[in-house]
Amino acid sequence: MPRRREAIAALEAQAAVWVGQLLAGEPYDPAPGMEAQRVLTWLETRLLPDLRQTPQELTQLLRGLGGHYVPSGPAGAPSRGRPEVLPTGRNFYGVDVRAIPTETAWDVGQRAAQAVIDRYTQDQGEYPRTLALSVWGTATLRTGGDDFAEALALLGVRPVWAGPSRRVVDFEILPLSYLGRPRVDVTLRVSGFFRDSFPHLLDFFSQAVRAVAQLAESPADNPLAAQVAQDTQAFLDQGLPPEPAYLRVFGPKPGSYGAGLQGLIAAQSWETPQDLATAFLNWSGYGYTGAAWGEPARDVLCQRLQNTEIVLHNQDNREHDILDSDDYYQFQGGLTVAIRTLTGENPIIYHGDHSRPPYLKIRTLKEEIQRVYRSRVVNPKWIQAMMRHGYKGAFELAATVDYFFAYDATAQTGADYMYQGMAQAYLFNPQVRAFLTRSNPWALRGMAERFWEAHQRGQWRAVDPELLAKLRRIIHETEALIEQRGQTAQS
């Protein structure tokens, strides 16, 4: 294995040299072989010309806003081996929803399922029984359904494709002898966009759950069947229909989107993590099956989460990270804080890195937060890059602080040294402080207030009193500056 890694590293280093020579218009040294030359020719004649057209994004946006025609193109992520989506700036279209998950997505999904199981067994010494997975529509469009395929693979169910279009027409239950492991009881928390774009997949998953629940397998091998049998009897004893026992797909109320946490976090309008859990459960407590679409099912969701061992969220590309979008903490953090409120402790929280499908990585959420913190959040190169973008760059710095804080509030992933490092890099670096004061004092005030809030809520514990005094001073100074600017603008 070390030799293989060394060989791969050497090949990647040589490839970087050739690409650099291509971009510089220099002759290749050493001369590439036949296969390498074929790839370099493709880069020169196809990929680079398309990449160089990406500045058209702004032009096409303005054309669209003006009511003019915008050329169409496929959706997807170039970094996921989808060069056909270039050039960007086109009116993108989706996919044939009847072909999701694709066979390629199934390959990724079943390997991802095994990677999660392997990581959990290494960490805990036993097979996982239950897992909650958030599934997004945008990621499904990019990947062809990696996340949905992973959920099926965890259940031990494989899609069946047919015809030249390779549409999904059925599913096949994989025997335990083929799986080589117990099945996993999977609960899905789907986004509103996924619900609206792929309604048939919600019914498909519900049918798969029902089929697996009816298998004559032991509770150790099929925890889903055991849980359904227990819940069915409980509902019958109460004189209630047993259908909710099979419910494993939850999402927002029909016509609604999101997870309900963004407004609370932004406005600081919550007292305890239980308030965040309540909001998440209220927003997510609607069940989706073929028979019942968007019916209130908050109590059933609570039952599912009380028994959940793993919270998993996957990321399919590296064009962004989990600290530059509020959706990550709303979904993964929301599931986590809800489970902690219901059970008194955090579940195991995993982040699935699917950005390079041949090299799937499963990290704990804390490991992923630490990785993003080191590689971007306090990286001077990234901070300098944001400073070249004026007001918007300052906003991105403030947003990073907000999302880090929110993840910590919901999933308890922060550490004192991270708060300290961000404060030093963003607020107490003279160059960055001057940039923020000049370009976006609102972002400066917002970050100082967020750090202060983190201390007040006990998330940032060991804080030097002198640093707190500096934070208070920044808040007061920026308040005065913003007020002064407002008065100048009015006059």
GROMACS .gro file of C-alpha atoms in nm:
model
  491
    1MET     CA    1   0.000   0.000   0.000
    2PRO     CA    2   0.278   0.258   0.075
    3ARG     CA    3   0.433   0.189  -0.266
    4ARG     CA    4   0.096   0.236  -0.431
    5ARG     CA    5   0.047   0.569  -0.256
    6GLU     CA    6   0.395   0.679  -0.358
    7ALA     CA    7   0.326   0.583  -0.720
    8ILE     CA    8  -0.003   0.776  -0.722
    9ALA     CA    9   0.167   1.081  -0.567
   10ALA     CA   10   0.442   1.069  -0.830
   11LEU     CA   11   0.188   1.045  -1.114
   12GLU     CA   12  -0.014   1.335  -0.976
   13ALA     CA   13   0.301   1.545  -0.938
   14GLN     CA   14   0.402   1.477  -1.299
   15ALA     CA   15   0.050   1.551  -1.419
   16ALA     CA   16   0.065   1.887  -1.240
   17VAL     CA   17   0.393   1.965  -1.415
   18TRP     CA   18   0.248   1.886  -1.758
   19VAL     CA   19  -0.066   2.092  -1.692
   20GLY     CA   20   0.150   2.383  -1.579
   21GLN     CA   21   0.354   2.357  -1.899
   22LEU     CA   22   0.032   2.343  -2.102
   23LEU     CA   23  -0.101   2.660  -1.938
   24ALA     CA   24   0.230   2.836  -1.989
   25GLY     CA   25   0.253   2.730  -2.354
   26GLU     CA   26   0.579   2.547  -2.293
   27PRO     CA   27   0.688   2.216  -2.452
   28TYR     CA   28   0.626   1.909  -2.239
   29ASP     CA   29   0.930   1.792  -2.044
   30PRO     CA   30   0.958   1.497  -2.020
   31ALA     CA   31   0.759   1.404  -2.327
   32PRO     CA   32   0.428   1.235  -2.229
   33GLY     CA   33   0.338   0.886  -2.345
   34MET     CA   34   0.049   0.807  -2.576
   35GLU     CA   35  -0.225   0.793  -2.309
   36ALA     CA   36  -0.097   1.099  -2.125
   37GLN     CA   37  -0.079   1.289  -2.456
   38ARG     CA   38  -0.439   1.195  -2.532
   39VAL     CA   39  -0.554   1.341  -2.199
   40LEU     CA   40  -0.346   1.656  -2.246
   41THR     CA   41  -0.492   1.704  -2.594
   42TRP     CA   42  -0.841   1.675  -2.448
   43LEU     CA   43  -0.752   1.932  -2.182
   44GLU     CA   44  -0.619   2.171  -2.444
   45THR     CA   45  -0.897   2.135  -2.700
   46ARG     CA   46  -1.204   2.073  -2.483
   47LEU     CA   47  -1.174   2.147  -2.112
   48LEU     CA   48  -0.968   2.467  -2.110
   49PRO     CA   49  -1.179   2.644  -2.375
   50ASP     CA   50  -1.493   2.565  -2.174
   51LEU     CA   51  -1.334   2.676  -1.846
   52ARG     CA   52  -1.228   3.004  -2.003
   53GLN     CA   53  -1.593   3.077  -2.082
   54THR     CA   54  -1.701   3.077  -1.716
   55PRO     CA   55  -1.688   3.461  -1.699
   56GLN     CA   56  -2.005   3.443  -1.911
   57GLU     CA   57  -2.198   3.363  -1.591
   58LEU     CA   58  -2.250   3.732  -1.516
   59THR     CA   59  -2.334   3.812  -1.879
   60GLN     CA   60  -2.592   3.534  -1.898
   61LEU     CA   61  -2.741   3.632  -1.562
   62LEU     CA   62  -2.799   3.984  -1.689
   63ARG     CA   63  -2.944   3.847  -2.012
   64GLY     CA   64  -3.186   3.631  -1.819
   65LEU     CA   65  -3.292   3.917  -1.593
   66GLY     CA   66  -3.353   4.119  -1.909
   67GLY     CA   67  -3.584   3.853  -2.047
   68HIS     CA   68  -3.346   3.735  -2.318
   69TYR     CA   69  -3.260   3.381  -2.423
   70VAL     CA   70  -3.000   3.194  -2.216
   71PRO     CA   71  -2.852   2.877  -2.372
   72SER     CA   72  -2.931   2.555  -2.188
   73GLY     CA   73  -2.693   2.297  -2.045
   74PRO     CA   74  -2.688   2.001  -1.805
   75ALA     CA   75  -2.673   2.037  -1.429
   76GLY     CA   76  -2.394   1.891  -1.219
   77ALA     CA   77  -2.057   1.953  -1.060
   78PRO     CA   78  -1.746   1.970  -1.283
   79SER     CA   79  -1.538   1.845  -0.991
   80ARG     CA   80  -1.740   1.522  -0.988
   81GLY     CA   81  -1.622   1.414  -1.333
   82ARG     CA   82  -1.894   1.607  -1.516
   83PRO     CA   83  -1.704   1.826  -1.768
   84GLU     CA   84  -2.012   1.836  -1.990
   85VAL     CA   85  -2.169   2.092  -1.754
   86LEU     CA   86  -1.909   2.345  -1.873
   87PRO     CA   87  -1.921   2.622  -1.965
   88THR     CA   88  -2.122   2.741  -1.667
   89GLY     CA   89  -2.367   3.028  -1.693
   90ARG     CA   90  -2.623   2.828  -1.887
   91ASN     CA   91  -2.989   2.762  -1.811
   92PHE     CA   92  -2.931   2.420  -1.661
   93TYR     CA   93  -3.173   2.133  -1.683
   94GLY     CA   94  -3.196   1.833  -1.457
   95VAL     CA   95  -3.197   1.462  -1.519
   96ASP     CA   96  -3.439   1.183  -1.602
   97VAL     CA   97  -3.580   1.135  -1.253
   98ARG     CA   98  -3.693   0.783  -1.347
   99ALA     CA   99  -3.327   0.681  -1.385
  100ILE     CA  100  -3.233   0.780  -1.028
  101PRO     CA  101  -3.039   0.635  -0.864
  102THR     CA  102  -2.817   0.573  -1.162
  103GLU     CA  103  -2.601   0.264  -1.182
  104THR     CA  104  -2.296   0.482  -1.120
  105ALA     CA  105  -2.463   0.630  -0.812
  106TRP     CA  106  -2.542   0.280  -0.690
  107ASP     CA  107  -2.174   0.188  -0.716
  108VAL     CA  108  -2.084   0.492  -0.504
  109GLY     CA  109  -2.375   0.441  -0.268
  110GLN     CA  110  -2.302   0.082  -0.177
  111ARG     CA  111  -1.934   0.158  -0.121
  112ALA     CA  112  -2.032   0.457   0.093
  113ALA     CA  113  -2.267   0.239   0.298
  114GLN     CA  114  -1.990  -0.011   0.361
  115ALA     CA  115  -1.750   0.270   0.454
  116VAL     CA  116  -1.993   0.400   0.718
  117ILE     CA  117  -2.044   0.052   0.859
  118ASP     CA  118  -1.670  -0.012   0.866
  119ARG     CA  119  -1.600   0.317   1.045
  120TYR     CA  120  -1.874   0.256   1.302
  121THR     CA  121  -1.761  -0.099   1.377
  122GLN     CA  122  -1.403   0.023   1.419
  123ASP     CA  123  -1.517   0.300   1.653
  124GLN     CA  124  -1.781   0.110   1.852
  125GLY     CA  125  -1.690  -0.258   1.816
  126GLU     CA  126  -2.032  -0.360   1.686
  127TYR     CA  127  -2.252  -0.320   1.379
  128PRO     CA  128  -2.477  -0.013   1.358
  129ARG     CA  129  -2.850  -0.070   1.395
  130THR     CA  130  -3.003   0.268   1.315
  131LEU     CA  131  -2.900   0.571   1.110
  132ALA     CA  132  -3.052   0.905   1.011
  133LEU     CA  133  -2.947   1.047   0.675
  134SER     CA  134  -3.034   1.387   0.529
  135VAL     CA  135  -3.095   1.385   0.153
  136TRP     CA  136  -3.087   1.697  -0.066
  137GLY     CA  137  -3.229   1.752  -0.413
  138THR     CA  138  -2.937   1.959  -0.543
  139ALA     CA  139  -2.687   1.689  -0.445
  140THR     CA  140  -2.908   1.428  -0.611
  141LEU     CA  141  -2.903   1.625  -0.935
  142ARG     CA  142  -2.525   1.649  -0.923
  143THR     CA  143  -2.456   1.284  -0.844
  144GLY     CA  144  -2.748   1.092  -0.987
  145GLY     CA  145  -2.857   0.982  -0.640
  146ASP     CA  146  -2.552   0.881  -0.432
  147ASP     CA  147  -2.724   0.951  -0.100
  148PHE     CA  148  -3.046   0.772  -0.190
  149ALA     CA  149  -2.848   0.474  -0.320
  150GLU     CA  150  -2.653   0.464   0.005
  151ALA     CA  151  -2.976   0.452   0.205
  152LEU     CA  152  -3.097   0.158  -0.005
  153ALA     CA  153  -2.763  -0.019   0.033
  154LEU     CA  154  -2.775   0.018   0.412
  155LEU     CA  155  -3.119  -0.145   0.406
  156GLY     CA  156  -2.983  -0.421   0.185
  157VAL     CA  157  -3.191  -0.329  -0.119
  158ARG     CA  158  -3.066  -0.290  -0.476
  159PRO     CA  159  -3.247  -0.101  -0.756
  160VAL     CA  160  -3.338  -0.285  -1.075
  161TRP     CA  161  -3.277  -0.104  -1.404
  162ALA     CA  162  -3.426  -0.187  -1.742
  163GLY     CA  163  -3.425  -0.069  -2.103
  164PRO     CA  164  -3.177   0.144  -2.295
  165SER     CA  165  -3.261   0.444  -2.077
  166ARG     CA  166  -3.166   0.241  -1.766
  167ARG     CA  167  -3.466   0.354  -1.571
  168VAL     CA  168  -3.534   0.212  -1.226
  169VAL     CA  169  -3.831  -0.024  -1.252
  170ASP     CA  170  -3.813  -0.223  -0.928
  171PHE     CA  171  -3.591  -0.322  -0.638
  172GLU     CA  172  -3.430  -0.645  -0.524
  173ILE     CA  173  -3.380  -0.744  -0.161
  174LEU     CA  174  -3.024  -0.862  -0.113
  175PRO     CA  175  -2.990  -1.171   0.109
  176LEU     CA  176  -2.791  -1.151   0.430
  177SER     CA  177  -2.546  -1.404   0.290
  178TYR     CA  178  -2.463  -1.156   0.013
  179LEU     CA  179  -2.445  -0.854   0.245
  180GLY     CA  180  -2.219  -1.023   0.498
  181ARG     CA  181  -2.356  -0.796   0.770
  182PRO     CA  182  -2.687  -0.701   0.939
  183ARG     CA  183  -2.923  -0.455   0.775
  184VAL     CA  184  -2.945  -0.097   0.902
  185ASP     CA  185  -3.272   0.076   0.991
  186VAL     CA  186  -3.249   0.405   0.796
  187THR     CA  187  -3.455   0.718   0.854
  188LEU     CA  188  -3.446   0.989   0.587
  189ARG     CA  189  -3.484   1.360   0.649
  190VAL     CA  190  -3.541   1.497   0.299
  191SER     CA  191  -3.524   1.858   0.187
  192GLY     CA  192  -3.825   2.036   0.044
  193PHE     CA  193  -3.657   2.050  -0.295
  194PHE     CA  194  -3.594   1.674  -0.292
  195ARG     CA  195  -3.956   1.612  -0.193
  196ASP     CA  196  -4.084   1.824  -0.482
  197SER     CA  197  -3.836   1.700  -0.745
  198PHE     CA  198  -3.832   1.329  -0.664
  199PRO     CA  199  -4.168   1.238  -0.508
  200HIS     CA  200  -4.156   0.888  -0.659
  201LEU     CA  201  -3.834   0.813  -0.469
  202LEU     CA  202  -4.009   0.875  -0.137
  203ASP     CA  203  -4.268   0.613  -0.230
  204PHE     CA  204  -3.994   0.384  -0.364
  205PHE     CA  205  -3.807   0.401  -0.034
  206SER     CA  206  -4.125   0.342   0.165
  207GLN     CA  207  -4.198   0.030  -0.040
  208ALA     CA  208  -3.843  -0.094   0.022
  209VAL     CA  209  -3.882  -0.035   0.395
  210ARG     CA  210  -4.208  -0.228   0.402
  211ALA     CA  211  -4.056  -0.519   0.211
  212VAL     CA  212  -3.753  -0.540   0.440
  213ALA     CA  213  -3.975  -0.514   0.747
  214GLN     CA  214  -4.168  -0.824   0.639
  215LEU     CA  215  -3.861  -1.048   0.610
  216ALA     CA  216  -3.834  -1.344   0.846
  217GLU     CA  217  -3.493  -1.253   0.987
  218SER     CA  218  -3.361  -1.227   1.341
  219PRO     CA  219  -3.369  -0.890   1.525
  220ALA     CA  220  -2.988  -0.890   1.524
  221ASP     CA  221  -2.980  -0.920   1.145
  222ASN     CA  222  -3.283  -0.703   1.071
  223PRO     CA  223  -3.337  -0.433   1.336
  224LEU     CA  224  -3.586  -0.261   1.104
  225ALA     CA  225  -3.823  -0.559   1.108
  226ALA     CA  226  -3.790  -0.591   1.484
  227GLN     CA  227  -3.869  -0.221   1.538
  228VAL     CA  228  -4.166  -0.228   1.300
  229ALA     CA  229  -4.309  -0.534   1.477
  230GLN     CA  230  -4.272  -0.366   1.816
  231ASP     CA  231  -4.426  -0.038   1.698
  232THR     CA  232  -4.709  -0.215   1.516
  233GLN     CA  233  -4.812  -0.396   1.833
  234ALA     CA  234  -4.793  -0.074   2.033
  235PHE     CA  235  -5.022   0.105   1.786
  236LEU     CA  236  -5.269  -0.184   1.782
  237ASP     CA  237  -5.277  -0.193   2.162
  238GLN     CA  238  -5.379   0.174   2.154
  239GLY     CA  239  -5.648   0.107   1.897
  240LEU     CA  240  -5.455   0.295   1.629
  241PRO     CA  241  -5.374   0.193   1.270
  242PRO     CA  242  -5.027   0.039   1.240
  243GLU     CA  243  -4.919   0.227   0.927
  244PRO     CA  244  -4.694   0.481   1.108
  245ALA     CA  245  -4.476   0.189   1.222
  246TYR     CA  246  -4.334   0.174   0.869
  247LEU     CA  247  -4.273   0.547   0.836
  248ARG     CA  248  -3.908   0.628   0.763
  249VAL     CA  249  -3.924   0.941   0.543
  250PHE     CA  250  -3.971   1.283   0.702
  251GLY     CA  251  -3.951   1.639   0.578
  252PRO     CA  252  -4.104   1.985   0.604
  253LYS     CA  253  -4.473   2.054   0.561
  254PRO     CA  254  -4.586   2.044   0.196
  255GLY     CA  255  -4.503   2.380   0.042
  256SER     CA  256  -4.244   2.456   0.311
  257TYR     CA  257  -3.866   2.440   0.293
  258GLY     CA  258  -3.573   2.441   0.534
  259ALA     CA  259  -3.534   2.308   0.886
  260GLY     CA  260  -3.644   2.602   1.099
  261LEU     CA  261  -3.313   2.688   1.266
  262GLN     CA  262  -3.172   2.968   1.053
  263GLY     CA  263  -3.409   3.235   1.183
  264LEU     CA  264  -3.357   3.140   1.546
  265ILE     CA  265  -2.978   3.138   1.519
  266ALA     CA  266  -2.959   3.461   1.319
  267ALA     CA  267  -3.189   3.652   1.555
  268GLN     CA  268  -3.048   3.496   1.874
  269SER     CA  269  -3.408   3.416   1.965
  270TRP     CA  270  -3.346   3.091   2.154
  271GLU     CA  271  -3.266   3.022   2.516
  272THR     CA  272  -3.149   2.661   2.527
  273PRO     CA  273  -3.059   2.390   2.272
  274GLN     CA  274  -3.401   2.241   2.346
  275ASP     CA  275  -3.554   2.541   2.167
  276LEU     CA  276  -3.351   2.452   1.857
  277ALA     CA  277  -3.458   2.087   1.884
  278THR     CA  278  -3.822   2.187   1.913
  279ALA     CA  279  -3.800   2.405   1.603
  280PHE     CA  280  -3.632   2.127   1.404
  281LEU     CA  281  -3.889   1.868   1.509
  282ASN     CA  282  -4.179   2.102   1.433
  283TRP     CA  283  -4.044   2.175   1.085
  284SER     CA  284  -3.943   1.817   1.009
  285GLY     CA  285  -4.234   1.628   1.161
  286TYR     CA  286  -4.426   1.545   0.842
  287GLY     CA  287  -4.427   1.193   0.701
  288TYR     CA  288  -4.407   1.103   0.334
  289THR     CA  289  -4.517   0.773   0.181
  290GLY     CA  290  -4.721   0.679  -0.121
  291ALA     CA  291  -5.035   0.658   0.092
  292ALA     CA  292  -4.982   0.957   0.323
  293TRP     CA  293  -4.820   1.267   0.178
  294GLY     CA  294  -4.704   1.528   0.424
  295GLU     CA  295  -4.922   1.411   0.712
  296PRO     CA  296  -4.826   1.541   1.060
  297ALA     CA  297  -4.601   1.278   1.219
  298ARG     CA  298  -4.395   1.460   1.479
  299ASP     CA  299  -4.442   1.192   1.744
  300VAL     CA  300  -4.334   0.920   1.502
  301LEU     CA  301  -4.024   1.120   1.409
  302CYS     CA  302  -3.941   1.154   1.778
  303GLN     CA  303  -3.969   0.776   1.814
  304ARG     CA  304  -3.733   0.721   1.524
  305LEU     CA  305  -3.476   0.968   1.653
  306GLN     CA  306  -3.485   0.829   2.006
  307ASN     CA  307  -3.345   0.504   1.866
  308THR     CA  308  -3.098   0.660   1.621
  309GLU     CA  309  -2.731   0.577   1.670
  310ILE     CA  310  -2.575   0.762   1.373
  311VAL     CA  311  -2.643   1.097   1.209
  312LEU     CA  312  -2.487   1.111   0.863
  313HIS     CA  313  -2.456   1.387   0.605
  314ASN     CA  314  -2.261   1.351   0.282
  315GLN     CA  315  -2.082   1.611   0.073
  316ASP     CA  316  -2.045   1.529  -0.295
  317ASN     CA  317  -1.792   1.792  -0.403
  318ARG     CA  318  -1.523   2.026  -0.273
  319GLU     CA  319  -1.651   2.341  -0.439
  320HIS     CA  320  -1.765   2.444  -0.090
  321ASP     CA  321  -1.746   2.314   0.268
  322ILE     CA  322  -1.974   2.268   0.564
  323LEU     CA  323  -1.893   2.611   0.710
  324ASP     CA  324  -1.999   2.820   0.411
  325SER     CA  325  -2.368   2.726   0.405
  326ASP     CA  326  -2.638   2.733   0.671
  327ASP     CA  327  -2.802   2.419   0.530
  328TYR     CA  328  -2.540   2.185   0.676
  329TYR     CA  329  -2.591   2.286   1.036
  330GLN     CA  330  -2.967   2.309   0.991
  331PHE     CA  331  -2.999   1.949   0.872
  332GLN     CA  332  -2.713   1.764   1.042
  333GLY     CA  333  -2.700   1.990   1.343
  334GLY     CA  334  -3.079   1.987   1.366
  335LEU     CA  335  -3.094   1.607   1.371
  336THR     CA  336  -2.818   1.599   1.632
  337VAL     CA  337  -2.968   1.851   1.872
  338ALA     CA  338  -3.308   1.682   1.839
  339ILE     CA  339  -3.160   1.342   1.930
  340ARG     CA  340  -2.962   1.492   2.218
  341THR     CA  341  -3.275   1.658   2.354
  342LEU     CA  342  -3.476   1.334   2.327
  343THR     CA  343  -3.211   1.098   2.466
  344GLY     CA  344  -2.977   1.312   2.674
  345GLU     CA  345  -2.665   1.245   2.465
  346ASN     CA  346  -2.528   1.307   2.119
  347PRO     CA  347  -2.543   1.034   1.856
  348ILE     CA  348  -2.237   0.936   1.654
  349ILE     CA  349  -2.207   1.212   1.391
  350TYR     CA  350  -2.037   1.128   1.062
  351HIS     CA  351  -1.949   1.335   0.759
  352GLY     CA  352  -1.921   1.146   0.432
  353ASP     CA  353  -1.669   1.293   0.188
  354HIS     CA  354  -1.778   1.178  -0.159
  355SER     CA  355  -1.589   1.445  -0.348
  356ARG     CA  356  -1.357   1.181  -0.496
  357PRO     CA  357  -1.578   0.874  -0.545
  358PRO     CA  358  -1.288   0.627  -0.580
  359TYR     CA  359  -1.153   0.745  -0.242
  360LEU     CA  360  -1.456   0.780  -0.013
  361LYS     CA  361  -1.377   0.917   0.333
  362ILE     CA  362  -1.585   0.889   0.649
  363ARG     CA  363  -1.489   1.134   0.921
  364THR     CA  364  -1.656   1.228   1.244
  365LEU     CA  365  -1.816   1.571   1.225
  366LYS     CA  366  -1.557   1.705   1.469
  367GLU     CA  367  -1.279   1.577   1.244
  368GLU     CA  368  -1.436   1.748   0.944
  369ILE     CA  369  -1.485   2.075   1.135
  370GLN     CA  370  -1.120   2.064   1.240
  371ARG     CA  371  -1.011   1.995   0.881
  372VAL     CA  372  -1.211   2.290   0.744
  373TYR     CA  373  -1.090   2.512   1.027
  374ARG     CA  374  -0.724   2.442   0.948
  375SER     CA  375  -0.752   2.442   0.569
  376ARG     CA  376  -0.978   2.743   0.514
  377VAL     CA  377  -1.121   2.925   0.813
  378VAL     CA  378  -0.792   3.059   0.954
  379ASN     CA  379  -0.589   3.015   0.637
  380PRO     CA  380  -0.424   3.354   0.564
  381LYS     CA  381  -0.445   3.290   0.189
  382TRP     CA  382  -0.823   3.248   0.205
  383ILE     CA  383  -0.862   3.554   0.426
  384GLN     CA  384  -0.653   3.762   0.186
  385ALA     CA  385  -0.865   3.635  -0.103
  386MET     CA  386  -1.183   3.746   0.075
  387MET     CA  387  -1.031   4.089   0.134
  388ARG     CA  388  -1.009   4.135  -0.242
  389HIS     CA  389  -1.388   4.118  -0.261
  390GLY     CA  390  -1.472   4.412  -0.037
  391TYR     CA  391  -1.817   4.410   0.122
  392LYS     CA  392  -1.903   4.056   0.005
  393GLY     CA  393  -1.569   3.918   0.121
  394ALA     CA  394  -1.629   4.059   0.468
  395PHE     CA  395  -1.975   3.902   0.463
  396GLU     CA  396  -1.817   3.561   0.392
  397LEU     CA  397  -1.589   3.597   0.693
  398ALA     CA  398  -1.887   3.679   0.914
  399ALA     CA  399  -2.093   3.394   0.767
  400THR     CA  400  -1.816   3.148   0.846
  401VAL     CA  401  -1.822   3.257   1.211
  402ASP     CA  402  -2.203   3.227   1.219
  403TYR     CA  403  -2.207   2.876   1.072
  404PHE     CA  404  -1.928   2.757   1.300
  405PHE     CA  405  -2.117   2.892   1.600
  406ALA     CA  406  -2.442   2.731   1.483
  407TYR     CA  407  -2.280   2.390   1.435
  408ASP     CA  408  -2.138   2.416   1.785
  409ALA     CA  409  -2.475   2.518   1.927
  410THR     CA  410  -2.650   2.220   1.769
  411ALA     CA  411  -2.386   1.945   1.750
  412GLN     CA  412  -2.128   2.058   2.010
  413THR     CA  413  -1.840   2.052   1.761
  414GLY     CA  414  -1.652   2.368   1.859
  415ALA     CA  415  -1.344   2.412   2.074
  416ASP     CA  416  -1.204   2.709   2.260
  417TYR     CA  417  -0.890   2.721   2.047
  418MET     CA  418  -1.105   2.752   1.733
  419TYR     CA  419  -1.298   3.051   1.868
  420GLN     CA  420  -0.970   3.201   1.982
  421GLY     CA  421  -0.808   3.141   1.643
  422MET     CA  422  -1.095   3.297   1.447
  423ALA     CA  423  -1.108   3.598   1.675
  424GLN     CA  424  -0.735   3.654   1.634
  425ALA     CA  425  -0.745   3.603   1.255
  426TYR     CA  426  -1.056   3.813   1.184
  427LEU     CA  427  -1.090   4.077   1.456
  428PHE     CA  428  -0.749   4.127   1.615
  429ASN     CA  429  -0.534   4.115   1.304
  430PRO     CA  430  -0.475   4.486   1.234
  431GLN     CA  431  -0.485   4.445   0.855
  432VAL     CA  432  -0.808   4.243   0.855
  433ARG     CA  433  -0.964   4.469   1.118
  434ALA     CA  434  -0.893   4.775   0.902
  435PHE     CA  435  -1.043   4.602   0.599
  436LEU     CA  436  -1.361   4.514   0.787
  437THR     CA  437  -1.395   4.864   0.930
  438ARG     CA  438  -1.358   5.014   0.586
  439SER     CA  439  -1.557   4.765   0.376
  440ASN     CA  440  -1.829   4.624   0.602
  441PRO     CA  441  -1.850   4.740   0.965
  442TRP     CA  442  -2.178   4.548   0.997
  443ALA     CA  443  -1.986   4.223   0.944
  444LEU     CA  444  -1.727   4.334   1.200
  445ARG     CA  445  -1.996   4.408   1.457
  446GLY     CA  446  -2.175   4.082   1.377
  447MET     CA  447  -1.864   3.873   1.434
  448ALA     CA  448  -1.781   4.048   1.761
  449GLU     CA  449  -2.137   3.996   1.883
  450ARG     CA  450  -2.132   3.630   1.778
  451PHE     CA  451  -1.808   3.565   1.968
  452TRP     CA  452  -1.957   3.741   2.268
  453GLU     CA  453  -2.271   3.529   2.239
  454ALA     CA  454  -2.061   3.211   2.222
  455HIS     CA  455  -1.902   3.307   2.553
  456GLN     CA  456  -2.234   3.401   2.713
  457ARG     CA  457  -2.389   3.067   2.612
  458GLY     CA  458  -2.094   2.870   2.746
  459GLN     CA  459  -1.973   2.751   2.408
  460TRP     CA  460  -1.646   2.948   2.434
  461ARG     CA  461  -1.545   2.883   2.792
  462ALA     CA  462  -1.183   2.970   2.866
  463VAL     CA  463  -1.168   3.330   2.743
  464ASP     CA  464  -0.910   3.583   2.856
  465PRO     CA  465  -1.094   3.873   3.029
  466GLU     CA  466  -0.875   4.115   2.834
  467LEU     CA  467  -0.998   3.961   2.507
  468LEU     CA  468  -1.358   3.998   2.622
  469ALA     CA  469  -1.293   4.363   2.693
  470LYS     CA  470  -1.157   4.401   2.339
  471LEU     CA  471  -1.469   4.238   2.197
  472ARG     CA  472  -1.691   4.475   2.392
  473ARG     CA  473  -1.486   4.768   2.270
  474ILE     CA  474  -1.520   4.656   1.906
  475ILE     CA  475  -1.898   4.625   1.944
  476HIS     CA  476  -1.928   4.979   2.086
  477GLU     CA  477  -1.689   5.130   1.831
  478THR     CA  478  -1.862   4.972   1.532
  479GLU     CA  479  -2.203   5.073   1.667
  480ALA     CA  480  -2.081   5.433   1.671
  481LEU     CA  481  -1.930   5.399   1.324
  482ILE     CA  482  -2.248   5.251   1.175
  483GLU     CA  483  -2.459   5.522   1.335
  484GLN     CA  484  -2.224   5.789   1.202
  485ARG     CA  485  -2.244   5.643   0.851
  486GLY     CA  486  -2.622   5.635   0.872
  487GLN     CA  487  -2.637   6.000   0.970
  488THR     CA  488  -2.395   6.093   0.688
  489ALA     CA  489  -2.609   5.904   0.435
  490GLN     CA  490  -2.928   6.079   0.551
  491SER     CA  491  -2.769   6.422   0.528
   0.00000   0.00000   0.00000
